[in-house]
Every structure is written in structure tokens, then in C-alpha cells.
Short mmCIF file of C-alpha atoms and ligand atoms in Angstrom, two decimals:
data_model
loop_
_atom_site.label_atom_id
_atom_site.label_comp_id
_atom_site.label_asym_id
_atom_site.label_seq_id
_atom_site.Cartn_x
_atom_site.Cartn_y
_atom_site.Cartn_z
CA UNK A 1 -57.48 62.21 70.04
CA UNK A 2 -58.62 58.71 69.17
CA UNK A 3 -60.61 56.40 71.37
CA UNK A 4 -61.35 52.86 69.87
CA UNK A 5 -61.52 54.29 66.34
CA UNK A 6 -59.83 51.51 64.30
CA UNK A 7 -61.54 49.49 61.67
CA UNK A 8 -61.54 45.79 62.62
CA UNK A 9 -61.66 44.74 59.03
CA UNK A 10 -57.85 45.19 58.87
CA UNK A 11 -57.40 42.53 61.46
CA UNK A 12 -54.45 40.49 60.18
CA UNK A 13 -53.64 36.89 59.88
CA UNK A 14 -51.37 37.25 63.06
CA UNK A 15 -54.72 38.46 64.71
CA UNK A 16 -56.42 35.28 63.67
CA UNK A 17 -53.78 33.32 65.78
CA UNK A 18 -54.88 35.28 68.89
CA UNK A 19 -56.83 33.61 71.68
CA UNK A 20 -60.45 33.09 71.62
CA UNK A 21 -60.78 30.65 74.38
CA UNK A 22 -63.12 32.38 76.69
CA UNK A 23 -65.84 34.30 75.18
CA UNK A 24 -68.21 34.30 78.24
CA UNK A 25 -69.50 37.64 79.29
CA UNK A 26 -68.17 39.24 82.50
CA UNK A 27 -70.67 38.52 85.30
CA UNK A 28 -70.22 41.63 87.41
CA UNK A 29 -69.63 45.20 86.33
CA UNK A 30 -66.19 46.59 86.88
CA UNK A 31 -65.84 48.50 90.10
CA UNK A 32 -62.69 50.42 91.30
CA UNK A 33 -63.89 49.52 94.85
CA UNK A 34 -63.72 45.83 94.22
CA UNK A 35 -60.53 43.79 94.45
CA UNK A 36 -59.95 40.02 94.44
CA UNK A 37 -58.97 38.50 97.76
CA UNK A 38 -55.24 37.80 98.26
CA UNK A 39 -55.52 35.66 101.42
CA UNK A 40 -55.20 32.39 99.51
CA UNK A 41 -55.34 30.87 96.09
CA UNK A 42 -58.98 29.31 96.41
CA UNK A 43 -60.48 32.49 97.56
CA UNK A 44 -58.91 34.34 94.71
CA UNK A 45 -60.01 31.90 92.07
CA UNK A 46 -63.58 31.70 93.53
CA UNK A 47 -63.88 35.60 93.47
CA UNK A 48 -62.51 35.83 89.90
CA UNK A 49 -64.86 33.16 88.54
CA UNK A 50 -67.87 34.68 90.22
CA UNK A 51 -66.90 38.36 89.28
CA UNK A 52 -64.88 38.17 86.18
CA UNK A 53 -66.05 34.87 84.74
CA UNK A 54 -62.41 33.76 84.04
CA UNK A 55 -61.01 30.24 83.20
CA UNK A 56 -59.78 28.60 86.63
CA UNK A 57 -56.92 27.02 84.54
CA UNK A 58 -55.39 30.48 83.89
CA UNK A 59 -56.39 31.86 87.23
CA UNK A 60 -54.15 29.15 88.92
CA UNK A 61 -51.27 30.20 86.81
CA UNK A 62 -51.86 33.83 87.38
CA UNK A 63 -51.95 33.27 91.19
CA UNK A 64 -48.67 31.23 90.97
CA UNK A 65 -46.96 33.97 89.08
CA UNK A 66 -48.34 36.60 91.48
CA UNK A 67 -46.86 34.72 94.41
CA UNK A 68 -43.32 34.83 92.76
CA UNK A 69 -43.83 38.52 91.80
CA UNK A 70 -44.58 39.22 95.52
CA UNK A 71 -41.60 37.36 96.57
CA UNK A 72 -39.30 39.21 94.11
CA UNK A 73 -40.87 42.57 95.33
CA UNK A 74 -41.88 43.30 91.79
CA UNK A 75 -45.37 44.75 92.81
CA UNK A 76 -44.69 47.77 95.00
CA UNK A 77 -48.06 48.47 96.48
CA UNK A 78 -51.66 47.36 96.83
CA UNK A 79 -52.72 48.96 93.65
CA UNK A 80 -50.19 47.15 91.60
CA UNK A 81 -51.03 43.81 93.29
CA UNK A 82 -54.73 44.36 92.30
CA UNK A 83 -53.85 45.49 88.75
CA UNK A 84 -51.75 42.24 88.24
CA UNK A 85 -54.35 39.99 89.68
CA UNK A 86 -57.28 41.52 87.61
CA UNK A 87 -55.38 41.68 84.25
CA UNK A 88 -56.02 38.46 82.00
CA UNK A 89 -52.55 38.16 80.45
CA UNK A 90 -53.75 35.11 78.46
CA UNK A 91 -55.99 37.39 76.41
CA UNK A 92 -52.94 39.16 75.08
CA UNK A 93 -50.84 36.07 74.16
CA UNK A 94 -50.88 34.33 70.83
CA UNK A 95 -52.78 30.96 70.81
CA UNK A 96 -49.40 29.03 70.25
CA UNK A 97 -48.14 30.65 73.55
CA UNK A 98 -51.11 30.23 75.75
CA UNK A 99 -49.68 27.60 77.85
CA UNK A 100 -46.74 29.93 78.39
CA UNK A 101 -48.66 33.21 79.17
CA UNK A 102 -47.56 33.24 82.86
CA UNK A 103 -44.09 32.19 82.29
CA UNK A 104 -41.23 34.41 83.52
CA UNK A 105 -40.40 35.25 79.97
CA UNK A 106 -41.02 37.68 77.14
CA UNK A 107 -43.13 35.93 74.32
CA UNK A 108 -43.40 36.34 70.73
CA UNK A 109 -46.49 38.27 69.49
CA UNK A 110 -45.81 38.35 65.84
CA UNK A 111 -44.40 41.26 63.73
CA UNK A 112 -40.86 40.45 65.27
CA UNK A 113 -41.79 41.95 68.70
CA UNK A 114 -42.71 40.60 71.94
CA UNK A 115 -44.90 40.96 75.16
CA UNK A 116 -42.73 41.83 78.13
CA UNK A 117 -42.43 39.33 80.88
CA UNK A 118 -44.62 39.77 83.78
CA UNK A 119 -41.85 40.51 86.28
CA UNK A 120 -40.65 43.44 84.11
CA UNK A 121 -44.19 44.73 83.64
CA UNK A 122 -44.75 44.64 87.39
CA UNK A 123 -41.53 46.37 88.33
CA UNK A 124 -41.58 48.99 85.59
CA UNK A 125 -45.22 49.90 86.27
CA UNK A 126 -44.65 49.93 90.19
CA UNK A 127 -41.78 52.30 89.48
CA UNK A 128 -43.98 55.05 88.09
CA UNK A 129 -46.57 54.69 90.95
CA UNK A 130 -49.64 55.33 88.99
CA UNK A 131 -52.55 56.93 90.96
CA UNK A 132 -56.13 56.67 89.97
CA UNK A 133 -57.14 59.63 87.74
CA UNK A 134 -53.46 60.15 86.45
CA UNK A 135 -52.92 60.44 82.75
CA UNK A 136 -50.35 57.78 81.57
CA UNK A 137 -48.70 57.50 78.23
CA UNK A 138 -47.30 54.09 76.99
CA UNK A 139 -44.85 53.92 74.00
CA UNK A 140 -45.10 50.52 72.53
CA UNK A 141 -48.52 49.06 72.76
CA UNK A 142 -47.52 45.75 71.44
CA UNK A 143 -49.78 43.08 72.73
CA UNK A 144 -51.88 45.53 74.87
CA UNK A 145 -51.09 43.69 78.15
CA UNK A 146 -49.09 46.64 79.65
CA UNK A 147 -52.01 49.00 78.86
CA UNK A 148 -54.55 46.60 80.18
CA UNK A 149 -52.60 46.58 83.46
CA UNK A 150 -52.54 50.27 83.42
CA UNK A 151 -56.35 50.50 82.88
CA UNK A 152 -56.53 48.72 86.34
CA UNK A 153 -54.55 51.57 87.91
CA UNK A 154 -56.14 54.71 86.31
CA UNK A 155 -58.80 55.55 83.72
CA UNK A 156 -56.73 57.58 81.44
CA UNK A 157 -54.30 55.48 79.49
CA UNK A 158 -52.80 56.58 76.15
CA UNK A 159 -50.81 54.05 74.10
CA UNK A 160 -48.81 54.28 70.84
CA UNK A 161 -47.76 51.43 68.61
CA UNK A 162 -45.53 51.92 65.62
CA UNK A 163 -46.49 48.79 63.77
CA UNK A 164 -49.79 49.71 62.29
CA UNK A 165 -51.32 46.21 61.72
CA UNK A 166 -50.30 45.36 65.35
CA UNK A 167 -51.77 48.47 66.68
CA UNK A 168 -55.08 47.70 64.72
CA UNK A 169 -54.91 44.03 65.93
CA UNK A 170 -54.49 45.06 69.59
CA UNK A 171 -57.28 47.57 69.20
CA UNK A 172 -59.41 44.77 68.14
CA UNK A 173 -58.43 42.71 71.17
CA UNK A 174 -59.59 45.62 73.46
CA UNK A 175 -62.81 46.08 71.62
CA UNK A 176 -63.60 42.31 71.85
CA UNK A 177 -62.90 42.39 75.59
CA UNK A 178 -64.98 45.56 76.12
CA UNK A 179 -67.66 43.78 74.17
CA UNK A 180 -67.57 40.83 76.71
CA UNK A 181 -67.89 43.26 79.70
CA UNK A 182 -64.20 44.37 80.54
CA UNK A 183 -65.51 48.03 80.61
CA UNK A 184 -62.18 49.06 82.35
CA UNK A 185 -60.48 48.85 78.77
CA UNK A 186 -62.65 51.61 77.59
CA UNK A 187 -59.99 53.78 79.43
CA UNK A 188 -57.44 52.76 76.86
CA UNK A 189 -56.95 55.38 74.00
CA UNK A 190 -54.74 53.96 71.20
CA UNK A 191 -53.24 55.07 67.98
CA UNK A 192 -50.77 53.90 65.47
CA UNK A 193 -47.77 56.32 65.35
CA UNK A 194 -44.05 56.88 65.93
CA UNK A 195 -44.08 57.37 69.83
CA UNK A 196 -40.65 59.27 69.74
CA UNK A 197 -42.70 62.35 69.43
CA UNK A 198 -45.17 61.53 72.16
CA UNK A 199 -48.83 62.55 72.05
CA UNK A 200 -48.93 66.34 71.91
CA UNK A 201 -52.73 66.72 71.79
CA UNK A 202 -53.17 64.54 74.96
CA UNK A 203 -50.15 65.98 76.92
CA UNK A 204 -49.04 66.75 79.53
CA UNK A 205 -48.82 63.31 81.23
CA UNK A 206 -48.36 62.42 84.91
CA UNK A 207 -46.57 59.35 84.02
CA UNK A 208 -44.82 57.75 80.94
CA UNK A 209 -43.80 54.24 80.41
CA UNK A 210 -41.57 53.30 77.40
CA UNK A 211 -41.48 49.55 76.34
CA UNK A 212 -38.92 49.75 73.64
CA UNK A 213 -35.14 50.38 74.02
CA UNK A 214 -33.38 53.45 73.04
CA UNK A 215 -29.94 55.17 73.67
CA UNK A 216 -31.29 58.38 75.02
CA UNK A 217 -34.42 59.92 76.39
CA UNK A 218 -36.63 61.38 73.61
CA UNK A 219 -36.94 65.07 74.16
CA UNK A 220 -40.61 65.29 73.31
CA UNK A 221 -41.31 62.68 75.96
CA UNK A 222 -39.46 64.64 78.65
CA UNK A 223 -41.25 67.65 77.44
CA UNK A 224 -44.64 66.20 77.74
CA UNK A 225 -44.02 64.93 81.16
CA UNK A 226 -45.69 67.13 83.94
CA UNK A 227 -43.38 68.85 86.51
CA UNK A 228 -43.34 66.14 89.25
CA UNK A 229 -44.00 63.41 86.78
CA UNK A 230 -42.12 60.17 86.30
CA UNK A 231 -41.07 58.25 83.34
CA UNK A 232 -39.76 54.68 83.08
CA UNK A 233 -37.64 53.91 80.04
CA UNK A 234 -35.14 51.27 78.86
CA UNK A 235 -32.08 53.27 77.84
CA UNK A 236 -28.70 51.95 76.39
CA UNK A 237 -27.16 50.39 73.34
CA UNK A 238 -29.16 47.84 71.22
CA UNK A 239 -30.26 44.73 73.03
CA UNK A 240 -28.54 45.91 76.36
CA UNK A 241 -30.56 48.57 78.05
CA UNK A 242 -30.84 49.54 81.63
CA UNK A 243 -34.30 50.58 82.96
CA UNK A 244 -34.29 54.14 84.24
CA UNK A 245 -36.66 55.88 86.41
CA UNK A 246 -36.75 59.53 85.55
CA UNK A 247 -38.27 62.09 87.63
CA UNK A 248 -38.84 65.68 86.27
CA UNK A 249 -38.97 68.41 88.94
CA UNK A 250 -39.44 72.15 88.48
CA UNK A 251 -37.11 74.29 90.71
CA UNK A 252 -38.44 77.71 92.32
CA UNK A 253 -36.50 79.46 89.58
CA UNK A 254 -38.66 77.77 86.95
CA UNK A 255 -35.81 75.60 85.63
CA UNK A 256 -36.43 71.75 85.36
CA UNK A 257 -34.25 69.14 86.89
CA UNK A 258 -34.06 65.51 85.87
CA UNK A 259 -33.28 62.74 88.45
CA UNK A 260 -32.44 59.29 87.10
CA UNK A 261 -32.15 55.93 88.94
CA UNK A 262 -31.87 52.41 87.74
CA UNK A 263 -34.79 50.19 88.78
CA UNK A 264 -32.69 47.02 88.62
CA UNK A 265 -29.51 48.48 90.14
CA UNK A 266 -27.60 48.13 86.90
CA UNK A 267 -28.86 44.83 85.65
CA UNK A 268 -29.10 44.69 81.76
CA UNK A 269 -32.58 44.08 80.45
CA UNK A 270 -32.78 43.73 76.61
CA UNK A 271 -35.73 45.26 74.84
CA UNK A 272 -37.00 45.46 71.26
CA UNK A 273 -35.55 48.50 69.51
CA UNK A 274 -37.34 52.09 69.47
CA UNK A 275 -37.82 52.14 65.78
CA UNK A 276 -38.36 55.11 63.52
CA UNK A 277 -41.22 55.95 61.06
CA UNK A 278 -40.36 57.59 57.78
CA UNK A 279 -43.54 58.43 55.89
CA UNK A 280 -45.43 55.10 56.12
CA UNK A 281 -42.50 52.90 56.52
CA UNK A 282 -40.44 51.84 59.54
CA UNK A 283 -36.84 52.56 58.82
CA UNK A 284 -34.15 51.96 61.27
CA UNK A 285 -34.12 53.28 64.87
CA UNK A 286 -34.06 56.68 66.67
CA UNK A 287 -30.44 55.84 67.97
CA UNK A 288 -28.23 58.94 68.24
C1 SAM B 1 -41.66 44.90 74.22
S1 SAM B 1 -42.65 45.30 72.95
C2 SAM B 1 -44.21 45.46 73.49
C3 SAM B 1 -44.58 45.35 74.94
C4 SAM B 1 -45.96 45.81 75.13
N1 SAM B 1 -45.95 46.95 76.06
C5 SAM B 1 -46.88 44.67 75.65
O1 SAM B 1 -47.41 44.80 76.79
O2 SAM B 1 -47.00 43.78 74.88
C6 SAM B 1 -42.30 46.93 72.44
C7 SAM B 1 -43.16 47.47 71.35
O3 SAM B 1 -42.72 48.88 71.14
C8 SAM B 1 -42.99 49.05 69.75
N2 SAM B 1 -42.28 50.23 69.21
C9 SAM B 1 -40.98 50.34 68.87
N3 SAM B 1 -40.65 51.57 68.37
C10 SAM B 1 -41.68 52.36 68.55
C11 SAM B 1 -42.04 53.65 68.31
N4 SAM B 1 -41.07 54.48 67.76
N5 SAM B 1 -43.24 54.11 68.62
C12 SAM B 1 -44.17 53.29 69.17
N6 SAM B 1 -43.92 51.96 69.42
C13 SAM B 1 -42.79 51.47 69.04
C14 SAM B 1 -42.73 47.78 69.04
O4 SAM B 1 -43.42 47.66 67.70
C15 SAM B 1 -43.25 46.81 70.16
O5 SAM B 1 -44.62 46.52 69.95
#
């Protein structure tokens, strides 16, 4: 199992374009007991500046997006509201997209892939109802934003990215943030690999979130999900997935049952493809 093991020397040119706007140390240590106020924008910003040392310009945008997420019912509970408000999305965007970090949109992060939009992240994460202490696996680390959000819900986050230089760049982002005092990101264990096969050594998982699209549920992921566990996964043909919530239950006779529901009631949400590693090279997809 790897925890922050990558060599930062492999950071790529794409990495050089990442944000480096706010290098201040975080003023207060992270506490699971502490949450920013949600009564009004000014109280939120004041608390975040005093406790997290973040830039008010981004906090204004985070609050504005939060209000829309609430109106859309994309954040199902208190824990998800807290996680959204505490996660600095701007740290995971490319510099050229900084002014769009809180847009209702997915954004380019280099390597031909994207950071998912904030509404999709909120709704998908809410669908797996992560509780503190649960072990969560993410397939498709990408920018690292989704795992950062998860690290504000639980202290056991495992994430896999198939594009090795992207996995290394994102590990560098986490290590930089940890160095500045974002100790919550120490909970993120990452590795470059093909996530189709899950993470056997770290399994079983209470929850699994897949952030790339595929036409079936990978058997290894279902196998590595605990009984009573929940997975959220975009399933469907290329560019036209539906996001499924999959609940695995074990019947008294020992057999497993799988219940599926669509978190958007049938709406199509396109995702980048669930690609396939052959040796060291990414070749095609895991499409059946
Ligand atoms: C929508 S993007 C990233 C979203 C990401 N969760 C974030 O917060 O930025 C999906 C990611 O899945 C990755 N991916 C695709 N196939 C994969 C596979 N077989 N194993 C692991 N990651 C994969 C892509 O390279 C891409 O980075």
C-alpha cells in the first residue's frame, strides 16, 4: 500500500501550469469537530480566513456555488455540506482555468482529461453517504479534487489514476498542500494503476466512487465492495453514461444481491472513458 510515495522530481510541464497562488500556511490545525458557519457568506469567509488562511476571492465563489448546490439538492447532508465548503477546488484547477474553478462545468486538467463539475461531485459523493472512518476507493484521481473532498468525510481514502504523470502531479499537489498545513490530505493514499482491478491489498471498501465512464460494472470493484457497501459509477456507452448507485447486500443464505438506481433519474452525464493499461501503455478501454 502506498502513502505519498511518489518522487516529485517527475512533476511534468502540465504540473508547472498548476496553481501556486496561495502559499500561506494554514493558521489552525484541522479538526473533525470544526465546521465553517453556514448562516451567511460573511461569517463563512471570516471563519475560513481565520482558520484555513484561504483567499477571500475564491471563498466568495465557493460560497456562491455552495448556494446553488444547496438549491439543487446536490449536497445530501451536513457532512457533505461541510466537505464542499472546506475543499479548496481552486488548488486542483490549472492556472489558466482559475477564474472558472467554481463554474458549473467540468474543466480541462491536461492529459486529455477533466476535473468533474462541482454539482456532479456533490451529488455522486452524497449518493455513497460516506461516514467518518469508512474506507473509500476512488477510481480516476484526475486533479485530486474528488479525493480531497472525500478526505473531509473520512480519514481512509484510496485513489487510483491510470495516467502515471497525472497521478504523480496530483500526488505533488497533495504533498504541497500537506506541507502548508492541510493535514487532512494525509488521509489520501494514491497510486498510478489501472483501476479496473480495484486495490486488492486495501480491500474491502465500504464505498467506491468511479469517475470515468464504462459500459459495465467492473467485477473486481463489485467483489471488493463490502456487503452493505455502496458504489457510484457512470455506466453506459461512450460519452453517454447514466450515473448508477449500486448497493451490495448479502442475503441470509450467503448470496449477494445488487440493487441499482439512477442518481439523476435517467439523465445522461458524459464522462471520460474508463481506459485500459496494457503493460506500461494505455490502450483502448475496458468496454465489453
Ligand atoms: C473525470 S476525470 C477525473 C475526475 C477526478 N475525480 C477529479 O476530481 O478531478 C476521470 C479520470 O479517470 C481516469 N481513468 C480513466 N480510466 C482509468 C482506469 N482504468 N483506472 C484509473 N483511472 C482511470 C482518467 O485518466 C481521469 O483522470
